[in-house]
PDB file of C-alpha atoms in Angstrom:
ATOM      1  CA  UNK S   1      40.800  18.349  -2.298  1.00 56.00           C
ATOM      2  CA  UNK S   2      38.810  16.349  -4.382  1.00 62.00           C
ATOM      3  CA  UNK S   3      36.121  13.738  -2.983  1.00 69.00           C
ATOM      4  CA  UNK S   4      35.822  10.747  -5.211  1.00 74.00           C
ATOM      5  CA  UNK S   5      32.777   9.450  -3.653  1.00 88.00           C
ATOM      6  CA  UNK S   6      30.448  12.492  -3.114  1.00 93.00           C
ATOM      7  CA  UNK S   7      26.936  13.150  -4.459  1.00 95.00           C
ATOM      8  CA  UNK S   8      27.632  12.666  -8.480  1.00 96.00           C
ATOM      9  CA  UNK S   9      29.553   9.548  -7.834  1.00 96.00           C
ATOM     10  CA  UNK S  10      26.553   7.981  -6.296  1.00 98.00           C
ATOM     11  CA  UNK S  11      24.061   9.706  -9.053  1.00 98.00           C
ATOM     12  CA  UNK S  12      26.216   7.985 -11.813  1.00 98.00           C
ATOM     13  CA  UNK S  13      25.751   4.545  -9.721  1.00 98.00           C
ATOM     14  CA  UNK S  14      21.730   5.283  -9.711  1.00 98.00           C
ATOM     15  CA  UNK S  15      22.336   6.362 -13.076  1.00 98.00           C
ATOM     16  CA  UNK S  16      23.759   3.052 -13.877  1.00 98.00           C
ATOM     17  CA  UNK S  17      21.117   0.821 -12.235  1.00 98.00           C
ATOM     18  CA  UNK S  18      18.370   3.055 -14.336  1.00 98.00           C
ATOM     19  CA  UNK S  19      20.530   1.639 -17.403  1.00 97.00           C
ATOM     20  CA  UNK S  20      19.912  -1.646 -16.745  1.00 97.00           C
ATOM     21  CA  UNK S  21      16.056  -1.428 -16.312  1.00 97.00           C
ATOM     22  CA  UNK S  22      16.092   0.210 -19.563  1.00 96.00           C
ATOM     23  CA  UNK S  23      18.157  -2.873 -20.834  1.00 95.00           C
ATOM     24  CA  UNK S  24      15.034  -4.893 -19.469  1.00 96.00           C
ATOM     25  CA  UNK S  25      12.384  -2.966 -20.806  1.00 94.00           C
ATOM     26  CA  UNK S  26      11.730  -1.416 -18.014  1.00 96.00           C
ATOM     27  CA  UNK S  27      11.446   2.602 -17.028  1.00 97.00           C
ATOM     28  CA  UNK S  28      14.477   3.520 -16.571  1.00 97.00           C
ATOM     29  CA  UNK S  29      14.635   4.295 -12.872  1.00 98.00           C
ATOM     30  CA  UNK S  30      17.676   3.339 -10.535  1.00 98.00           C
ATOM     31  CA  UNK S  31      18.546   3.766  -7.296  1.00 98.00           C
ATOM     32  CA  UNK S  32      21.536   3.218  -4.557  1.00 98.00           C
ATOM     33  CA  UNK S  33      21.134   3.565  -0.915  1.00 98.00           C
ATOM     34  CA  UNK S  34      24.370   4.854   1.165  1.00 98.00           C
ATOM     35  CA  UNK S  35      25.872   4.445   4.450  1.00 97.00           C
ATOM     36  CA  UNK S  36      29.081   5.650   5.536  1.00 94.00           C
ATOM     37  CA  UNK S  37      30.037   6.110   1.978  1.00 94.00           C
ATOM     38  CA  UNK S  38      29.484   2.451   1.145  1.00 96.00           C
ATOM     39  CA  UNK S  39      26.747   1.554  -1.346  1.00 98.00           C
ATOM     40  CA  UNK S  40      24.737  -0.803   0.674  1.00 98.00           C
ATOM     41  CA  UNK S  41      21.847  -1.365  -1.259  1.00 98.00           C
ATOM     42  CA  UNK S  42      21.129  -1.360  -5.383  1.00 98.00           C
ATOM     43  CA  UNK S  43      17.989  -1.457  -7.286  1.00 98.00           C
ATOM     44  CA  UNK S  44      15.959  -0.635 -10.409  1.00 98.00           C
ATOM     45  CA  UNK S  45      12.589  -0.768 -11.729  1.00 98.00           C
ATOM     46  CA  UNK S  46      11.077  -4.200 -11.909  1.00 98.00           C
ATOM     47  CA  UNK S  47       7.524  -3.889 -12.534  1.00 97.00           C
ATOM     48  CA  UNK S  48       7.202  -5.227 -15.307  1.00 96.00           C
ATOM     49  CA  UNK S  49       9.921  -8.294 -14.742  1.00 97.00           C
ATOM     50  CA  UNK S  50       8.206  -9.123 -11.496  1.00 98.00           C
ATOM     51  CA  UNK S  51       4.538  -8.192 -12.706  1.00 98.00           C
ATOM     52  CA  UNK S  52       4.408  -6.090  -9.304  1.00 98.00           C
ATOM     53  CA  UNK S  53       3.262  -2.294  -9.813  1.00 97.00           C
ATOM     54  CA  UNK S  54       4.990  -1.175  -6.462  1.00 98.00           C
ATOM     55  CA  UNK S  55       8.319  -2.882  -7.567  1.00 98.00           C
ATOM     56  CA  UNK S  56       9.635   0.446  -8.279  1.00 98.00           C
ATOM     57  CA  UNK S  57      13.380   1.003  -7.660  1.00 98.00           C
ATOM     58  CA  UNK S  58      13.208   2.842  -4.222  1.00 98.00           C
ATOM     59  CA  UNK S  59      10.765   0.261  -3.026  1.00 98.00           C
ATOM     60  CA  UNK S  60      13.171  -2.711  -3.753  1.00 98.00           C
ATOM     61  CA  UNK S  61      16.054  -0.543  -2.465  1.00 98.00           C
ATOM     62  CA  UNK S  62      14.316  -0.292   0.335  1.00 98.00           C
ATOM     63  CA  UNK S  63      14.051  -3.778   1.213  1.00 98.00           C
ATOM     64  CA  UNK S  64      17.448  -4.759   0.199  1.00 98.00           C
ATOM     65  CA  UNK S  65      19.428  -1.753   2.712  1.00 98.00           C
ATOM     66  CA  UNK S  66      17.539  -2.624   5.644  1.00 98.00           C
ATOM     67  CA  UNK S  67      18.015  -6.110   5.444  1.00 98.00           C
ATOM     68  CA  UNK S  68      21.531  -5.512   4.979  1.00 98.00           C
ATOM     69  CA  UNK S  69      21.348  -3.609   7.911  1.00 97.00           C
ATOM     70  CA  UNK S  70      19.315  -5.835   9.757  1.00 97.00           C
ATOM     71  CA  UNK S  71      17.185  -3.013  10.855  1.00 96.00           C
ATOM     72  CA  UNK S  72      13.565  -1.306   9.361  1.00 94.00           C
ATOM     73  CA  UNK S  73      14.786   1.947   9.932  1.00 97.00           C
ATOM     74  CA  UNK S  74      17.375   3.597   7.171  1.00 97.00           C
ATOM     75  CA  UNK S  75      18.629   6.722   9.901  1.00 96.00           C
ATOM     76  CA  UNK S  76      21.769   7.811   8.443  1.00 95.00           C
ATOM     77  CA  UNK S  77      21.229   6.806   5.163  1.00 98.00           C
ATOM     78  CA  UNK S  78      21.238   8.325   1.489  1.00 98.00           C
ATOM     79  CA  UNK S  79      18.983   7.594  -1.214  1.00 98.00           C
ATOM     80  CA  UNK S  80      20.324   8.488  -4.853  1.00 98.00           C
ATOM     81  CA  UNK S  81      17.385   7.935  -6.805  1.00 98.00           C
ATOM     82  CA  UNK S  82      17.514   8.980 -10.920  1.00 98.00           C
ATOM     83  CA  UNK S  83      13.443  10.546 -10.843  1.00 98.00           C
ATOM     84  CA  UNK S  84      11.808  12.234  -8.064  1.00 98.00           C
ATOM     85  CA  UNK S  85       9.603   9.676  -6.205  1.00 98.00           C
ATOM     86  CA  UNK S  86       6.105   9.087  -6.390  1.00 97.00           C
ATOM     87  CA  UNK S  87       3.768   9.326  -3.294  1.00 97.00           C
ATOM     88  CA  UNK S  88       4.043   5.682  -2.744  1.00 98.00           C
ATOM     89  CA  UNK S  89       8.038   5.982  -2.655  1.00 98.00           C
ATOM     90  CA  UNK S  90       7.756   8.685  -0.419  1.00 98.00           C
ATOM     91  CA  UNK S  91       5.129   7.328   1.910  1.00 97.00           C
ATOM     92  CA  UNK S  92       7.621   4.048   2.363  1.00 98.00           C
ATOM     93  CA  UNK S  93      10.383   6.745   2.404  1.00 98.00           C
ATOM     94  CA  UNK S  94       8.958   8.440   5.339  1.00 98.00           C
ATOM     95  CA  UNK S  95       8.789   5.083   7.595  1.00 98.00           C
ATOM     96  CA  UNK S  96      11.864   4.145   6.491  1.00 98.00           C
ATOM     97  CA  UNK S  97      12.966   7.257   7.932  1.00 98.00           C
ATOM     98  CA  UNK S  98      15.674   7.715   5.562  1.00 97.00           C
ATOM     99  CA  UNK S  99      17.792  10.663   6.448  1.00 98.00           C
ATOM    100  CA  UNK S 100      18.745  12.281   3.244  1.00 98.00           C
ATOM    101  CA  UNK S 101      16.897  12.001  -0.274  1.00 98.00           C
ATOM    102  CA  UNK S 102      18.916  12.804  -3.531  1.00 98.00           C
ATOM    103  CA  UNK S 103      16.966  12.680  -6.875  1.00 98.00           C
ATOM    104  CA  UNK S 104      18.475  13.674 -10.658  1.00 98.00           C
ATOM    105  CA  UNK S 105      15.310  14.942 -12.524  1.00 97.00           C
ATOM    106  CA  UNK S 106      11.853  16.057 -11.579  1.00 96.00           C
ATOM    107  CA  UNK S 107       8.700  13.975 -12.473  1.00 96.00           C
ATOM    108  CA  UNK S 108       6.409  16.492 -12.736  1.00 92.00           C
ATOM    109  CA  UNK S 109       3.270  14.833 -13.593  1.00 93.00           C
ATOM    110  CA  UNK S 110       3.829  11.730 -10.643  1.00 94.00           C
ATOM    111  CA  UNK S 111       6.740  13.258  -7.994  1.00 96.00           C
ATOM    112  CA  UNK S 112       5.941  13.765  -4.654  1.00 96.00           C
ATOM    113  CA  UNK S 113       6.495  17.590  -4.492  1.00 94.00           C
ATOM    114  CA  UNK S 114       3.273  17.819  -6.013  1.00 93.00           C
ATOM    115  CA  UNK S 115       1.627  17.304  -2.475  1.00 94.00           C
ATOM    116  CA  UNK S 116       5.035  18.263  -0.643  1.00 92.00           C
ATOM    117  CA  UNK S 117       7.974  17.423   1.391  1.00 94.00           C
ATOM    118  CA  UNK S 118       5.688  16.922   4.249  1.00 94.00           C
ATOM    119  CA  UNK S 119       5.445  13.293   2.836  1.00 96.00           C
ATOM    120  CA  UNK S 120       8.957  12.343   3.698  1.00 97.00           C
ATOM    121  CA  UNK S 121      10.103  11.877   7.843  1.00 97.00           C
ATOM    122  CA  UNK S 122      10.516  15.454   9.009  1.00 96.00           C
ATOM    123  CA  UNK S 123      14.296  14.792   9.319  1.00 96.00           C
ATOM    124  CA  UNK S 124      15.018  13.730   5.898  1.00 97.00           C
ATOM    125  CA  UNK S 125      16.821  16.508   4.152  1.00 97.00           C
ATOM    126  CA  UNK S 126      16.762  16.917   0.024  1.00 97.00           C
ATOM    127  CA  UNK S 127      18.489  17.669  -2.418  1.00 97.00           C
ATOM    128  CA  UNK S 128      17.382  17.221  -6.147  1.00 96.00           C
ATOM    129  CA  UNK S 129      18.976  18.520  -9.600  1.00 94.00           C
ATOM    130  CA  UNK S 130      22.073  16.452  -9.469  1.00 95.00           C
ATOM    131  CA  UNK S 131      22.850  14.834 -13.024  1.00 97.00           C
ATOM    132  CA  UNK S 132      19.370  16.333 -13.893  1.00 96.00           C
ATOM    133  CA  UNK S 133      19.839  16.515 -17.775  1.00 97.00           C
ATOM    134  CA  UNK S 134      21.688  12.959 -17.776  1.00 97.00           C
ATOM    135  CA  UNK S 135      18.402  11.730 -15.590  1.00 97.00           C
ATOM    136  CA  UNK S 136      15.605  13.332 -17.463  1.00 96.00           C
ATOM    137  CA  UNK S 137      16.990  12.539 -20.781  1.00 96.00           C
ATOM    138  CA  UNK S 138      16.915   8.676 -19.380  1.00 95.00           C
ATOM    139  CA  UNK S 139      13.585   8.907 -18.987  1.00 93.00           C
ATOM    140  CA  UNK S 140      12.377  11.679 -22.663  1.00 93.00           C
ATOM    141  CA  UNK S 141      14.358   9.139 -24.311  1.00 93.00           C
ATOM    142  CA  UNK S 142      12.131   5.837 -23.625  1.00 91.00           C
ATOM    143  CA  UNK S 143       9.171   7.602 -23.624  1.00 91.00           C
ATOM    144  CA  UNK S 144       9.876   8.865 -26.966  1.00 88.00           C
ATOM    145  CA  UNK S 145      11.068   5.342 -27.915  1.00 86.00           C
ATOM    146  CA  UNK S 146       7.875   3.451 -26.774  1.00 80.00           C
ATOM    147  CA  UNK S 147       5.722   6.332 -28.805  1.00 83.00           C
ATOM    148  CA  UNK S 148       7.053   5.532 -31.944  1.00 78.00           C
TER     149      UNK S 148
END
């Protein structure tokens, strides 16, 4: 049986949200928070919209899911994020206590698996890799842009 909304459904949803911060000028980083299957929270990078350098997409994501759930907490909740988070992310990933983390493509030089998984609540599980080439080529592609 096939599941229409599993793990690349959401990805292509991030996927779509990094889209539209590249339509802004933006890095093109998006990311969906889910509950129950249900997309309860949206976001993309908005640093440079909102002149804010820790408007990055999980941050606002953040924000939006637990006021939609009327709770800080994010425990039973998936984040489908396009690039790895940073240390920041993680760190507000951690007390959000998010209970799964999904991310398309590695960021090597700024991810959090630099340090570790130790950053993230104990009880988060990961998974990483999903849309990877779709992801990373998001991101090759407007740093190649904004080089030439």
């Amino acid at each position: 049986m096939i599941e229409v909304f599993d793990d690349n459904y959401f990805m292509q949803q991030a996927i779509n949200e990094a889209q539209l911060a590249l339509e802004k000028g933006e890095v093109p980083v998006g990311a969906v928070i889910v509950s129950q299957k249900r997309i309860i929270a949206r976001a993309h990078n908005q640093t440079e919209i909102l002149n804010d350098v820790t408007a990055h997409a999980e941050m606002l994501a953040i924000t939006s899911a637990s006021s939609y759930l009327g709770a800080k907490y994010l425990t039973d909740c998936t984040m489908y994020i396009t690039l790895e988070p940073c240390v920041m992310c993680a760190g507000a990933l951690r007390w959000a206590q998010l209970s799964k983390l999904v991310y398309g493509a590695s960021d090597e030089k700024s991810g959090f698996m630099r340090i570790g998984k130790e950053l993230l609540h104990p009880k988060t599980t990961i998974a990483f890799g999903i849309k990877n080439e779709e992801c990373a080529s998001l991101m090759s592609d407007f740093f190649l842009a904004k080089r030439k």
